[in-house]
Every structure is written in C-alpha cells, then in structure tokens.
XYZ file of C-alpha atoms in Angstrom:
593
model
C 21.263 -12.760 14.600
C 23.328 -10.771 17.095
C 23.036 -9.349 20.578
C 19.199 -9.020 22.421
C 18.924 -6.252 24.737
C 18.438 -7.512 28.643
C 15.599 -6.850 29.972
C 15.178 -3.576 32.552
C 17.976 -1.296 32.421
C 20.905 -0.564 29.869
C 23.527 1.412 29.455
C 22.764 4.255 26.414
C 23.445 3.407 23.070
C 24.048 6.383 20.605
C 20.749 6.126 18.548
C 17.425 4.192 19.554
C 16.013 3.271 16.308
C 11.801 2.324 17.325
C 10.222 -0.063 14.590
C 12.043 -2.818 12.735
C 10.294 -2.170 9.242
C 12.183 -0.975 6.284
C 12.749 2.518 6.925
C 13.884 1.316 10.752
C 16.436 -1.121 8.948
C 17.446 1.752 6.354
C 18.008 4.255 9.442
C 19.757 1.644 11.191
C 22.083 0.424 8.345
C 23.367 4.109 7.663
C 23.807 5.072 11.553
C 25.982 2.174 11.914
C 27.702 2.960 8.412
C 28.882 6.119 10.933
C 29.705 3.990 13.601
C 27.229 4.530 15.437
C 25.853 1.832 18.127
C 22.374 1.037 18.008
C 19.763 -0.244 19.774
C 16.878 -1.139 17.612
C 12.948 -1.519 19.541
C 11.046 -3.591 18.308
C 7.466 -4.382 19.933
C 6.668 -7.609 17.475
C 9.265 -10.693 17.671
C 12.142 -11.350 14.940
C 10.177 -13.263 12.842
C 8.741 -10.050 11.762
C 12.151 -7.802 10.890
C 11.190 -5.658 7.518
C 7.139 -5.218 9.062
C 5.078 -3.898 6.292
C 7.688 -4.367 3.401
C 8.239 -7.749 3.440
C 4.305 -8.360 2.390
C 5.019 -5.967 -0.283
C 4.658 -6.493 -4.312
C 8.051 -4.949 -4.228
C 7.171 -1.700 -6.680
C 9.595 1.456 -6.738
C 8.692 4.536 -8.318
C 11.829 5.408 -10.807
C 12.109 8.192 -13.295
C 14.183 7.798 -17.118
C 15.275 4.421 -15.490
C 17.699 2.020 -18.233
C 13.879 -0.082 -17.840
C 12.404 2.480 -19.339
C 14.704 3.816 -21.848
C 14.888 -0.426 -23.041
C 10.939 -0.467 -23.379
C 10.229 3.098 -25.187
C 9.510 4.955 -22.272
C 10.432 8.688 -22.806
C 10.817 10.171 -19.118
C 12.161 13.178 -17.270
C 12.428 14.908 -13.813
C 10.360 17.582 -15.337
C 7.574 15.412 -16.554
C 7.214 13.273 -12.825
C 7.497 16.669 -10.652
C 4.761 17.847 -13.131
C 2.668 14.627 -12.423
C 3.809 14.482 -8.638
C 2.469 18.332 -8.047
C -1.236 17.680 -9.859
C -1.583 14.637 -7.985
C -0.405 15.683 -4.867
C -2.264 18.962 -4.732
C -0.388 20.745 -1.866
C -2.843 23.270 -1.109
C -2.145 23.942 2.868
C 0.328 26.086 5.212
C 1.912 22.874 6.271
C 2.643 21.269 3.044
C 5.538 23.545 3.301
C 7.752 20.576 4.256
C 5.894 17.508 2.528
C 6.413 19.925 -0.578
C 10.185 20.015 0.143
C 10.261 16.444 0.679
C 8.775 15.317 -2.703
C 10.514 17.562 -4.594
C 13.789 16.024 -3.215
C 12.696 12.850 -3.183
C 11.522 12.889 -7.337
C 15.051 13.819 -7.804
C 16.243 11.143 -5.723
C 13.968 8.788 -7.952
C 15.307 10.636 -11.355
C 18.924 10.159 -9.511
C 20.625 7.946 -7.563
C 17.853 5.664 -6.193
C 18.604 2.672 -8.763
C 22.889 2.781 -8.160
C 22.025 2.921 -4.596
C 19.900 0.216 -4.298
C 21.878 -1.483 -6.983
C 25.067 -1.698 -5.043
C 23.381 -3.114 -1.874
C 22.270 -6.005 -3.981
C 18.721 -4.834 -5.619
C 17.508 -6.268 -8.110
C 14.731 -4.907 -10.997
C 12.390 -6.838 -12.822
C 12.606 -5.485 -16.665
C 8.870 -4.911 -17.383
C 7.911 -1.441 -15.959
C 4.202 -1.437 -14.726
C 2.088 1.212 -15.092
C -0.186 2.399 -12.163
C -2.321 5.229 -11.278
C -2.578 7.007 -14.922
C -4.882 9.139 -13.958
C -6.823 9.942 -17.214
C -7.366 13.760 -16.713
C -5.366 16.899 -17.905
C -1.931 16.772 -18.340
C -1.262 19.044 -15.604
C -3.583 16.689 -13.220
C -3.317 13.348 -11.331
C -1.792 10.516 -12.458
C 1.543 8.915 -13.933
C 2.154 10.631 -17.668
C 4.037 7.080 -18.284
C 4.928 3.730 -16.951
C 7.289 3.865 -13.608
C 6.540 1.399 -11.365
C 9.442 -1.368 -11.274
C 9.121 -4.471 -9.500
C 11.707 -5.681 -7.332
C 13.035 -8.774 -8.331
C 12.430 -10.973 -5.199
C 8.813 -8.592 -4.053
C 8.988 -7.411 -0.672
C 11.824 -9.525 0.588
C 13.688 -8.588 -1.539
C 13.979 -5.350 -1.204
C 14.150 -6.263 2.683
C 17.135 -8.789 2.489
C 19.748 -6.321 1.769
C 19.274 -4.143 4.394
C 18.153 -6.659 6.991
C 21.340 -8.530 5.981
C 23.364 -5.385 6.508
C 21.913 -4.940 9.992
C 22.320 -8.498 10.447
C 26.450 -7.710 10.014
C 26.386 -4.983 11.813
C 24.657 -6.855 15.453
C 27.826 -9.797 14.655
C 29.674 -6.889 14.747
C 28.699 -4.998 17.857
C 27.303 -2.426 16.483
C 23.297 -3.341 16.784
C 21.548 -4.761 19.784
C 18.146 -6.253 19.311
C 15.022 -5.671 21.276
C 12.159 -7.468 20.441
C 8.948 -7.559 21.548
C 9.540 -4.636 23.216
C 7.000 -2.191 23.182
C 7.523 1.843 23.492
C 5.076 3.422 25.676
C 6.915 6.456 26.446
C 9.446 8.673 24.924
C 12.395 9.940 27.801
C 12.645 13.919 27.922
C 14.974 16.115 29.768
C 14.751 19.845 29.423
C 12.984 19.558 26.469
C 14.791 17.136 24.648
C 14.583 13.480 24.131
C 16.714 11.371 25.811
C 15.167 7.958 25.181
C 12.688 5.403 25.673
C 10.790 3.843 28.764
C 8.091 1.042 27.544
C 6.612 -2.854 28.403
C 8.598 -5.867 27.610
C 5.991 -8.465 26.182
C 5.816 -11.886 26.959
C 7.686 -14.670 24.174
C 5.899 -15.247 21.013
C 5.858 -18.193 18.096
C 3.733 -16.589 16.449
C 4.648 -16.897 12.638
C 5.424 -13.340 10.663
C 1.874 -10.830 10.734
C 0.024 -13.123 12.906
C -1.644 -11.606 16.137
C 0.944 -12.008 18.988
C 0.208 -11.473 22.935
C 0.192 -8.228 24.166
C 0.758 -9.942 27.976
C 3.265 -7.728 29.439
C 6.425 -9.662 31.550
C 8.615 -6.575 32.706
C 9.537 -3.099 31.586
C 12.354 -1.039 30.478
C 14.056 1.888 30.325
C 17.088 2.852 27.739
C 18.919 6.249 27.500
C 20.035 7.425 24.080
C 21.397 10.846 22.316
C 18.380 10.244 20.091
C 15.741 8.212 19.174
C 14.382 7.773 15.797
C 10.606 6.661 14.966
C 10.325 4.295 12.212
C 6.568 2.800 13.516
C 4.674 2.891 11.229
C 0.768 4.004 10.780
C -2.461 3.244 11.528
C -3.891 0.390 8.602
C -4.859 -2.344 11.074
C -7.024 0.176 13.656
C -10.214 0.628 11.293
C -11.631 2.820 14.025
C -9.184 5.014 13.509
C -9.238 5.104 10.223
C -12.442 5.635 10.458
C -12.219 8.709 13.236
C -9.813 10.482 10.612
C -11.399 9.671 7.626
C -12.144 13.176 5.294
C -15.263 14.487 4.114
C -14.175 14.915 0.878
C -14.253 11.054 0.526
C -17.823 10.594 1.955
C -18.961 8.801 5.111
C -16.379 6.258 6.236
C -17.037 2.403 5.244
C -18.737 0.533 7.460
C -16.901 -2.180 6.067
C -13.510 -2.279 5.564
C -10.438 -5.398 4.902
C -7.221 -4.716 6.465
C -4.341 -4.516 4.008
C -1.341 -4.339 6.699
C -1.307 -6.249 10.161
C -2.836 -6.013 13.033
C 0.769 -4.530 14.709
C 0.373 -1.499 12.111
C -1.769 0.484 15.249
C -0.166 3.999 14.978
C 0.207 3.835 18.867
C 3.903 6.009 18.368
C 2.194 8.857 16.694
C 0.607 10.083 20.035
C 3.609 9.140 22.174
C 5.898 10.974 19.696
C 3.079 13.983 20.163
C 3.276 13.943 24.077
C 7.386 14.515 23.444
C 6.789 17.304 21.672
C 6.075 16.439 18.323
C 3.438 17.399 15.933
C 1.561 15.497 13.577
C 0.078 17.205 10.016
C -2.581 15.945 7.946
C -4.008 13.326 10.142
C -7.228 13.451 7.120
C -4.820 12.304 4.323
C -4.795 8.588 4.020
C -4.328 5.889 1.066
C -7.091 3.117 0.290
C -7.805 0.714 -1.998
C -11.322 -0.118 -3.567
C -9.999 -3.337 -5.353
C -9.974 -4.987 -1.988
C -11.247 -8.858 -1.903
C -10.956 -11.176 1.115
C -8.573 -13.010 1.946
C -9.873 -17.010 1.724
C -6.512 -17.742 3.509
C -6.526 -15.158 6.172
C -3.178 -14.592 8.113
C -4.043 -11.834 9.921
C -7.979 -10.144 11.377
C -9.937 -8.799 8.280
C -7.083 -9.862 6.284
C -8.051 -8.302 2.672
C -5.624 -8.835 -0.467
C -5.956 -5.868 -3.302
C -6.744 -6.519 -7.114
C -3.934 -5.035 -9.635
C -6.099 -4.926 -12.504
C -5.491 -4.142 -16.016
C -7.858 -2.025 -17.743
C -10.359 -3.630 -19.115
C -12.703 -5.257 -16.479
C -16.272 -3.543 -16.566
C -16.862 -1.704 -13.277
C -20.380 -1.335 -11.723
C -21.481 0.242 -8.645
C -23.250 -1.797 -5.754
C -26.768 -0.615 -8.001
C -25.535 -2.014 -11.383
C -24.991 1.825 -12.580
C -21.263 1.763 -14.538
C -18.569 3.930 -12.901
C -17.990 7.195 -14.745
C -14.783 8.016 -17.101
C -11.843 7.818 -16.245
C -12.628 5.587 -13.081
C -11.409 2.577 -15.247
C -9.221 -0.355 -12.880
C -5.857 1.539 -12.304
C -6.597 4.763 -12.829
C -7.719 7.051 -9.986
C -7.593 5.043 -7.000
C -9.052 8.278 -4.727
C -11.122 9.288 -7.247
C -12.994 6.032 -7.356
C -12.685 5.952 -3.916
C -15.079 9.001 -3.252
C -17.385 8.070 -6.108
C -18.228 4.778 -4.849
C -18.287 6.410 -0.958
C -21.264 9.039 -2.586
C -23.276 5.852 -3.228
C -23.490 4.694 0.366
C -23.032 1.195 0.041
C -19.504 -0.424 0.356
C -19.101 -2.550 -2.447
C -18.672 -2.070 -5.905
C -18.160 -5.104 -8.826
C -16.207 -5.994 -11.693
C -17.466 -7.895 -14.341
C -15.197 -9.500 -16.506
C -14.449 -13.276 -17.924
C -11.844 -15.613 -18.280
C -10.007 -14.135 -20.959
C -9.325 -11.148 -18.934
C -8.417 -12.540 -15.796
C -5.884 -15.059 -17.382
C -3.943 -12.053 -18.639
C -4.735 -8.409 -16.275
C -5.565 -10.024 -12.883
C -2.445 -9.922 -10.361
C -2.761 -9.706 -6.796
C -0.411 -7.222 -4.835
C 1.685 -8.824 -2.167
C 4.613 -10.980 -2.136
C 2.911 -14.124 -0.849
C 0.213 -13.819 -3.786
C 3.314 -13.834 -6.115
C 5.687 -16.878 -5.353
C 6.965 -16.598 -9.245
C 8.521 -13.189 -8.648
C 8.977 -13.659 -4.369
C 10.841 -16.467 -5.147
C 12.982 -15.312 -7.778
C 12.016 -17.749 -10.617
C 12.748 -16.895 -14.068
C 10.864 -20.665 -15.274
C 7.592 -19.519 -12.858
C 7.478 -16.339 -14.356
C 7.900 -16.572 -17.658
C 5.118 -19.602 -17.232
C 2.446 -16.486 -16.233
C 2.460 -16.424 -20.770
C 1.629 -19.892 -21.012
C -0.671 -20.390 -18.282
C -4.459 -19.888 -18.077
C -4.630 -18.001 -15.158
C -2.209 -17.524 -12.551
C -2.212 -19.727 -9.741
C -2.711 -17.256 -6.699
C -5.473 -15.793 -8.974
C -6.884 -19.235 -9.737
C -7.075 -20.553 -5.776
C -9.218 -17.285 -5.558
C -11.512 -18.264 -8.210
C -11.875 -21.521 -6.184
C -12.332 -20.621 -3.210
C -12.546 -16.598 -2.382
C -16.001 -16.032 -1.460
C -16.069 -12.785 -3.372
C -15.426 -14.568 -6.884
C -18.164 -15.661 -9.058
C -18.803 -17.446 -12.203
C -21.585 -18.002 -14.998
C -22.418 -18.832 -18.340
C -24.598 -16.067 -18.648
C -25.676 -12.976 -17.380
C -28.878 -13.757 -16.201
C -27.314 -16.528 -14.490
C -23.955 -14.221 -12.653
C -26.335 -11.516 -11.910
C -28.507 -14.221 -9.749
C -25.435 -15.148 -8.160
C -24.017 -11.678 -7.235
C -28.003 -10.947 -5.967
C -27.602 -14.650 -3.454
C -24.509 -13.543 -2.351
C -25.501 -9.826 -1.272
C -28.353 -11.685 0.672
C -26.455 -14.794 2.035
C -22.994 -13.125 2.678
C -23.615 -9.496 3.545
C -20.417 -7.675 4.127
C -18.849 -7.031 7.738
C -16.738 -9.101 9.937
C -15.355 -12.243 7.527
C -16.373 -14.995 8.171
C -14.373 -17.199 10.635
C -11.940 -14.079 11.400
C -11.158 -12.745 15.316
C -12.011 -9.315 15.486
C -8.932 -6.910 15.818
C -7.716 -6.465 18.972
C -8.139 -2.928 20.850
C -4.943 -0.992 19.590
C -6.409 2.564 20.832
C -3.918 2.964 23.301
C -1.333 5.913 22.860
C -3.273 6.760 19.597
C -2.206 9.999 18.163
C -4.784 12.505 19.753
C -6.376 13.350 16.024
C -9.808 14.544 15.376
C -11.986 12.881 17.592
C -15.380 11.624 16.570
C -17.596 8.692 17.421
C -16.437 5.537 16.614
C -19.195 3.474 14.414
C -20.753 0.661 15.113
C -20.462 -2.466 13.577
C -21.943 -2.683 10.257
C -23.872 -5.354 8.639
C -25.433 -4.973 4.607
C -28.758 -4.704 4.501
C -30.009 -8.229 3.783
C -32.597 -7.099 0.821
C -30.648 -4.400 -0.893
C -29.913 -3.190 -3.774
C -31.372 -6.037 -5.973
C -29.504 -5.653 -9.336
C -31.447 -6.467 -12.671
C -29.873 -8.368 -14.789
C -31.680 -6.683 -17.633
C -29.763 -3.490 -16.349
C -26.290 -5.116 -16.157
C -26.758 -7.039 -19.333
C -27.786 -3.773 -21.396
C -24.177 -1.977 -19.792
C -22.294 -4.999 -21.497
C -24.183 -4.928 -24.395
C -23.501 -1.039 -25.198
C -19.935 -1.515 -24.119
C -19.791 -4.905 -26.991
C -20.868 -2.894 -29.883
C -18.192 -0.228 -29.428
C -15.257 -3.418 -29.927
C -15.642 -4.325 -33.523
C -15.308 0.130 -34.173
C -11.940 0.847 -34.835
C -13.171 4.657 -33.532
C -15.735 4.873 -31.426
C -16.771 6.977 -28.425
C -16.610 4.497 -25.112
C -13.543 6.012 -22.934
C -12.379 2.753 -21.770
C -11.925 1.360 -24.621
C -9.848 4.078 -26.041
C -7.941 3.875 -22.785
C -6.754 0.053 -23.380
C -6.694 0.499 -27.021
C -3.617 3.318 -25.889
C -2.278 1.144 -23.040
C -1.491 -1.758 -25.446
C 0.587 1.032 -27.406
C 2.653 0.326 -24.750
C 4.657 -2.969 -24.923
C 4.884 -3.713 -21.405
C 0.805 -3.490 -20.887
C 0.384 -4.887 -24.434
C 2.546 -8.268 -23.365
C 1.621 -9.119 -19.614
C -0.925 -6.517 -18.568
C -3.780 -5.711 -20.800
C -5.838 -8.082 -23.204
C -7.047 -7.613 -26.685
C -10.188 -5.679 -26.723
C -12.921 -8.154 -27.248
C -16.838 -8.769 -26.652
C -17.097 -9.708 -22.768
C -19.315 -11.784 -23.932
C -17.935 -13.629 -26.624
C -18.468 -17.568 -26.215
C -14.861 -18.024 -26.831
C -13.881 -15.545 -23.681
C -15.651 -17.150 -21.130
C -17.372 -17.616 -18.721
C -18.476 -14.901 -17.753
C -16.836 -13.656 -13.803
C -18.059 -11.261 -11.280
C -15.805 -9.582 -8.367
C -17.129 -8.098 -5.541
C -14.744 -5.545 -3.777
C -14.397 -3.680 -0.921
C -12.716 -0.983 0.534
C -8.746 -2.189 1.350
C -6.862 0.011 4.128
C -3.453 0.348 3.473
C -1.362 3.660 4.416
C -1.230 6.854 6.280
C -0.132 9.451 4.469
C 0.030 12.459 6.742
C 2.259 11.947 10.120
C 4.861 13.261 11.917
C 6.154 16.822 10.488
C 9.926 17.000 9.894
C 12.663 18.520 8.179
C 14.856 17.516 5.465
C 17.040 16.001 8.291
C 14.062 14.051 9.434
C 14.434 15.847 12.617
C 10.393 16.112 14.008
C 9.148 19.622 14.484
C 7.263 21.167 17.308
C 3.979 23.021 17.023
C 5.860 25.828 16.288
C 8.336 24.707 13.678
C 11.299 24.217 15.670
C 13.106 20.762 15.824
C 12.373 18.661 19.094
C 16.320 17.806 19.860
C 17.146 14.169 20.056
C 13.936 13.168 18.019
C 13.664 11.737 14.208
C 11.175 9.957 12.297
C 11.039 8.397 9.071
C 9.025 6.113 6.634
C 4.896 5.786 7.524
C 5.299 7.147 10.923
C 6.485 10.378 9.148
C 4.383 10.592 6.080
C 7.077 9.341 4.178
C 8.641 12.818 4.769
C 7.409 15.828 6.075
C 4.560 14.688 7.268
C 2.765 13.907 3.872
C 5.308 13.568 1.164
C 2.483 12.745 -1.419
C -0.024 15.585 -0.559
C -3.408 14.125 -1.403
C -2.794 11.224 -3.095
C 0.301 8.823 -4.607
C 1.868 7.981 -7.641
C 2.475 4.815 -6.009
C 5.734 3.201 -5.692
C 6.306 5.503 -3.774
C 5.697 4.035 -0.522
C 8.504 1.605 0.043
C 10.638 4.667 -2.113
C 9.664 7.146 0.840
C 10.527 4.147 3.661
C 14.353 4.309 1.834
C 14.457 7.941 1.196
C 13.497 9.085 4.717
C 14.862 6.177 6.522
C 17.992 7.254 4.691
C 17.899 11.146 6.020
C 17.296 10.024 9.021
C 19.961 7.692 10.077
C 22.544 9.769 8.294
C 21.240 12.855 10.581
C 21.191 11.026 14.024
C 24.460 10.035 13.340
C 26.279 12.919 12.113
C-alpha cells in the first residue's frame, strides 16, 4: 500500500494531512495532483482508510442531476439555495463563513459535483431518494424535491476512488503512511504551524470500526509547511455530546446509540484550538430519532438508523401520536425536540408487514450488501422479496422489533419490553472508552450520569393506541380527507421513485391481509457535528479574530463541512459525505498551491 512513516523523527514532508477519512483522502489526492509529498496521520490502523464514509449509505446531495431530469424531477440552483437557507437558518455573526460555504457548495452540487466524481470512477444509482421534505412553507425546511442519489457501491464506493488514487500516489512516492499514529499536539513557530508532535500506538488486528488499543509504544515528531485537519467529530463521545447539546432541543438523552465509531472522539478540535484555531457553533449537531440497536454490534452502543418511508404511525413513549408534519422523513430536528419535550427517550412506530416489506431500509453500507456490493440481480430482488434481508434479521432478532396479531396483543408486548429491557447501556456491549482527552474546550457542564428507564413507566393502553389506528383507518377508504399523513404519502407516490421502491399503497394498518401487526421502538442515534473549526473558502482555519492561522487547514467534520457549520441548523442531507469532497477538495488544492 506504499511507504509507512518510521517511527520518531522524519524529515518534513510538504503537507501533513491528520485523519484518513474521506475528506483526508480527497485533500490528499489533490495535494499530490500538485506534486506535493505527503505524509498522511492516521491514529486508527489501515484497515480503517475512508473512517466514517466507508459505513456510509453512500447518498450525495445533487441539484437538476440527468437522475432527476430521467424521473420528472424539475430542479434548479434557485429552488435548493431557497431550501438550503430556510433549513439552515443562519441567524448568527459567525455564520458569515458557513453562509459562504453553502452557497458555494449548492453551486458545486448544481455544477460540477457529478463530472467530477464521474471521471474518478463514481458511480449513481438511478432512483433519486427523497429525504428530509420538510412539510412546512415553501420558504422553510426541507428538500422542495427528491435529491438524494445513492452511490452505486454505498460508502465504499464512493471511498475506492480516492483511496485508490492515494493508493497510486504512496507506489509513487508521493504519500507516506502513518498509522496508528495519534496527534496530540500541533508544532508552532512564531505563530504558525509547523507540524505535528503525537503518540505512536501499539499494532492492532483489530477489524475496520472495532475498538483498538490506545497502549502507547513511542512518539513522534514531523515538520511540515502545513498541516491539514481532516479528524473528524465527536459521534462516539456521548458525554460530549451531551455537554454541547442545545436548549432548544430539550434536556440531552440519557440514552443514546452511537451511529459512528468509537475513534470519532473530536480529540483534534481542542488541539487545533490550542494552535490557534477557533471553533463556531459547538451547539449545532445532527441526530437521528429512528435509531434501533444494533443486534450485531461492531462497535460500543453500536445503533443502526431507520430510513423510513412515510407511512409508519408514530407514537410518543405515552401512546400520544406525533404532531403534523413529524411524519418518518420529514423533520429529523423537528422531531427531535418534540420527542426531547416529552422527557422520555423513546418514541415507537407502529406499522405491519406490508409496510416494512416495501419503506423499511436501514442506512449503512453493511445493512445494504445489494447496493455495497454492486449487484444489479440483489437489487432488483428488493421488488420481489417480502422484506429485505438486513431488515428481516432485525425482525428476528433486534430486541427493539416486535410483532402481533393484534393490538391488544403488540401493545402488551411493547408494555413487557419497557419493563424487562429498559433503555441504557445494550445489553452485552463494553462501555465506550474515555475519549475526553484533548476535547475541544466547549461549553462545559456536568456530565450525566448513567441513565436507566424507569422500570414502571409510562404504561401505554392499548385502548389509547388502538383508537389512534382506528381514526387514522377511516381516513384510507376517503379519497379527500383531513389526516396530514395521509395526504403526505398520497403526494409522495406522485412521485415515481417513492411510488416504486419507497412508499406503499395507503391501506388500513390493520387490514388482515397487511399483517401482522409490528412495533419499533427507537432511540436517539448520534451521528454528526455540524459546527467546528471556522475557515475560509481556502479552508485555511481562522483565529479568534478572523485572521488565518498560517500553515493550518481543515476540512470535512472536523470543519463543519466548511466554515465551521456549512448547514446552519440543520441538513438537507446528502450533504455530509458532499461537504467531506467539497472541503477536502479546497483544502488540498490550497495547501498545495
């Protein structure tokens, strides 16, 4: 795979890249596109190259895309910088450069994102999803149409052609390798950064987002004309995520399933902060509440998220229905803070078989072997088949999945398992290691102690839940009507790319004929950081005082995706691993110009 840096002391390469994820292996790719020599830090081992990404569902957030155009999708820049601004809601002194960002990087999206990508070997699958519609005015949150493409091949595949380009570039001489080599200290002279100093950790077989040792085995020190963070944020450290989490969402969960490893520990925020750097919107973060448990856990708390279609009924942890437009895969904030007012942290869907054969995905690309693996046969079998067979393994054997004939009978069984497995640590899970170290110095507050449900609450009647199905039934056989979420997947089957592999007839949930009958419990699913380090359009990072710290860059997570908090409040999703490229772009072509 090319050179490994020797342990200790080095002589300086041009550009220390620190983090091997996507944006890392984007910045690296383009710096030695320059000719540029690089050294690229890596604290996890190389079974791990493309971090985060590679455990991706692969989606990219295009605008008036060919994928588009083919399925009836009218789209402009206009219309997705409208959607991008009322979702975003920059409202603050330093969204000055987030704002800059996004507005660049919708272009980008509306632009050359696709021939880029294209010519380094991406592929697109042709059914555009679409996520986060939001439901509110036009001028609010929310995608106005479908725009989130799936690459062909998930996460790896939108890893390979980078990795494989860094990969060249190492045979070539151009790219030295250090793994499991840990920064704990960014080099300054004068001001300016110079390089890295950090702890060389002991050999690892650990297989890719498994725990590995943090045993240290030497240190090192490597000079550079600049160094370029690329590391990531803080997912896996729930304490953290807890000590930033904003009032405007309610009380942090006590509970919480970790969508991202355990290395995804923010620890180069506050070492990129000591060099001079400054990090904005530390209180703007991205969670899921579709979050289930992983029954085969690869990493602590290891939580997988729900892409639902529309039509699942969703309840509260008391029974009471979740207000319009809080329908699956519409306002993932928005739910967020109406479940957080409740003060429990779990919420259900109720559904039944006919639903979950046809809207029930599961986001990552080991959930989705079909598309991961690139097999036209496996996917086009997701038509024929019942219900898929990630989705089915959780039916057999995810704790959070149950099944009934009736609701009297599911509502018993959603009441047992409240009593007999109360949320908290999962069961047969290590606890996360302690990843506090070099944390960004955010907001500090006291971290929470462990929480446990309460064994004998709430108690859910199924009388309650059976009369919220019942008034949701009568409204299918109207062709009008008044219940929101049926109008909702009556217009997303107007669509043909919902209305083939996404959303299911509208029909009685409980109609014999549908069932049985299925309840999900969910919790809340960490997955990104969206404010970070503050930087320019040359993903250079800014001081305190708006000035660029010389010799220092950051890009992807680490960076907010741009700026510091690309996205503002909230996403538009696909626009995660799109803000990795964009900003991993900018900044390798700036540290090497």
């Amino acid at each position: 795979m090319g050179a490994n840096a020797a342990p200790g002391r080095m002589a300086g390469a041009d550009v220390i890249v620190v983090g091997a994820g996507l944006s890392g292996l984007v910045a690296t790719a383009e710096l030695t596109e320059a000719g540029r020599h690089v050294l690229l830090v890596e604290q996890e081992s190389e079974a791990n190259l493309g971090g985060q990404a590679w455990w991706s569902f692969g989606g990219l957030f295009l605008v008036d895309s060919p994928e588009q155009r083919r399925l009836g999708v009218k789209d402009s820049v206009e219309l997705a910088w409208q959607d991008w601004l009322g979702t975003a809601g920059f409202d603050r002194p330093e969204d000055y450069w987030p704002r800059r960002w996004a507005e660049a990087y919708v272009n980008f999206a509306a632009g050359e994102k696709r021939a880029w990508l294209h010519e380094r070997g991406h592929r697109i699958f042709p059914v555009v999803g679409w996520a986060e519609r939001g439901g509110y005015e036009a001028s609010g949150p929310g995608n106005s149409v479908p725009r989130f493409h799936i690459t062909w091949g998930t996460g790896p595949g939108i890893v390979e052609p980078f990795a494989r380009r860094v990969r060249e570039a190492a045979d070539a001489g151009l790219v030295t390798f250090a793994f499991r080599h840990r920064v704990d200290e960014l080099l300054t002279q004068d001001g300016a950064v110079t390089g890295v100093r950090g702890s060389i950790l002991e050999s690892t077989t650990a297989e890719r987002g498994r725990a590995s040792s943090r045993t240290v085995v030497g240190d090192f020190e490597y000079p550079a004309g600049a160094v370029v963070v690329t590391s990531g944020g803080i997912g896996a450290d729930l304490d953290a995520v807890r000590r930033n989490w904003p009032e405007r969402l309610g009380t942090p969960p006590g509970h919480m399933v970790a969508g991202v490893p355990e290395y995804v520990d923010g620890r180069m925020l506050g070492i990129a902060q000591a060099a001079g750097g400054r990090v904005i919107n530390p209180d703007r973060m991205w969670h899921y509440v579709e979050g289930i448990r992983n029954w085969d856990p690869v990493w602590a708390r290891h939580g997988i998220r729900i892409l639902p279609g529309p039509s699942s009924l969703w309840l509260d942890a008391a029974g009471q229905r979740l207000p319009a437009p809080l329908f699956p895969g519409f306002d993932t904030l928005g739910t967020l803070a109406h479940l957080r007012s409740t003060g429990l942290d779990y919420s259900w869907f109720i559904l039944n078989k006919k639903i979950i054969e046809k809207e029930f995905a599961l986001s990552g690309s080991e959930q989705n072997p079909d598309l991961t693996g690139k097999s036209v046969r496996d996917v086009l079998k997701r038509a024929t088949t019942d219900v898929p067979g990630p989705v089915q393994a959780f039916l057999d054997h995810g704790v959070d999945f149950l099944q009934a004939s009736t609701v009297p009978e599911l509502v018993a069984k959603m009441n047992e398992l409240v009593r007999t497995h109360p949320l908290g640590e999962p069961d047969g899970l290590p606890a996360a290691r302690d990843s506090s170290a070099g944390q960004a110095q955010l907001p500090a507050e006291p971290v929470l102690p462990a929480f446990t449900e309460d064994r004998d609450g709430p108690v859910l009647d199924p009388a309650d839940v059976e009369a919220a199905i019942l008034a949701r039934d009568r409204e299918v056989g109207n062709a009008y009507g008044k219940d929101a979420q049926l109008m909702a997947i009556r217009a997303a089957r107007r669509y043909l790319g919902d209305k083939l592999v996404r959303t299911a007839r509208p029909h009685r949930l409980l109609d014999p004929d549908a069932g049985p009958l299925i309840a999900v419990r969910l919790s809340v699913l960490t997955r990104k950081t969206l404010g970070g380090l503050e930087t320019d359009l040359q993903s250079r990072v800014l001081t305190v005082h708006g000035q660029p710290v010389p010799g220092l860059y950051a890009a992807g997570e680490a960076a907010g995706f741009g700026g510091g908090g690309m996205h503002g409040y909230r996403s538009l999703e696909g626009t995660f691993l799109g803000g990795c490229l964009f900003s991993g772009r900018a900044a390798g072509r700036a540290a090497g110009s």
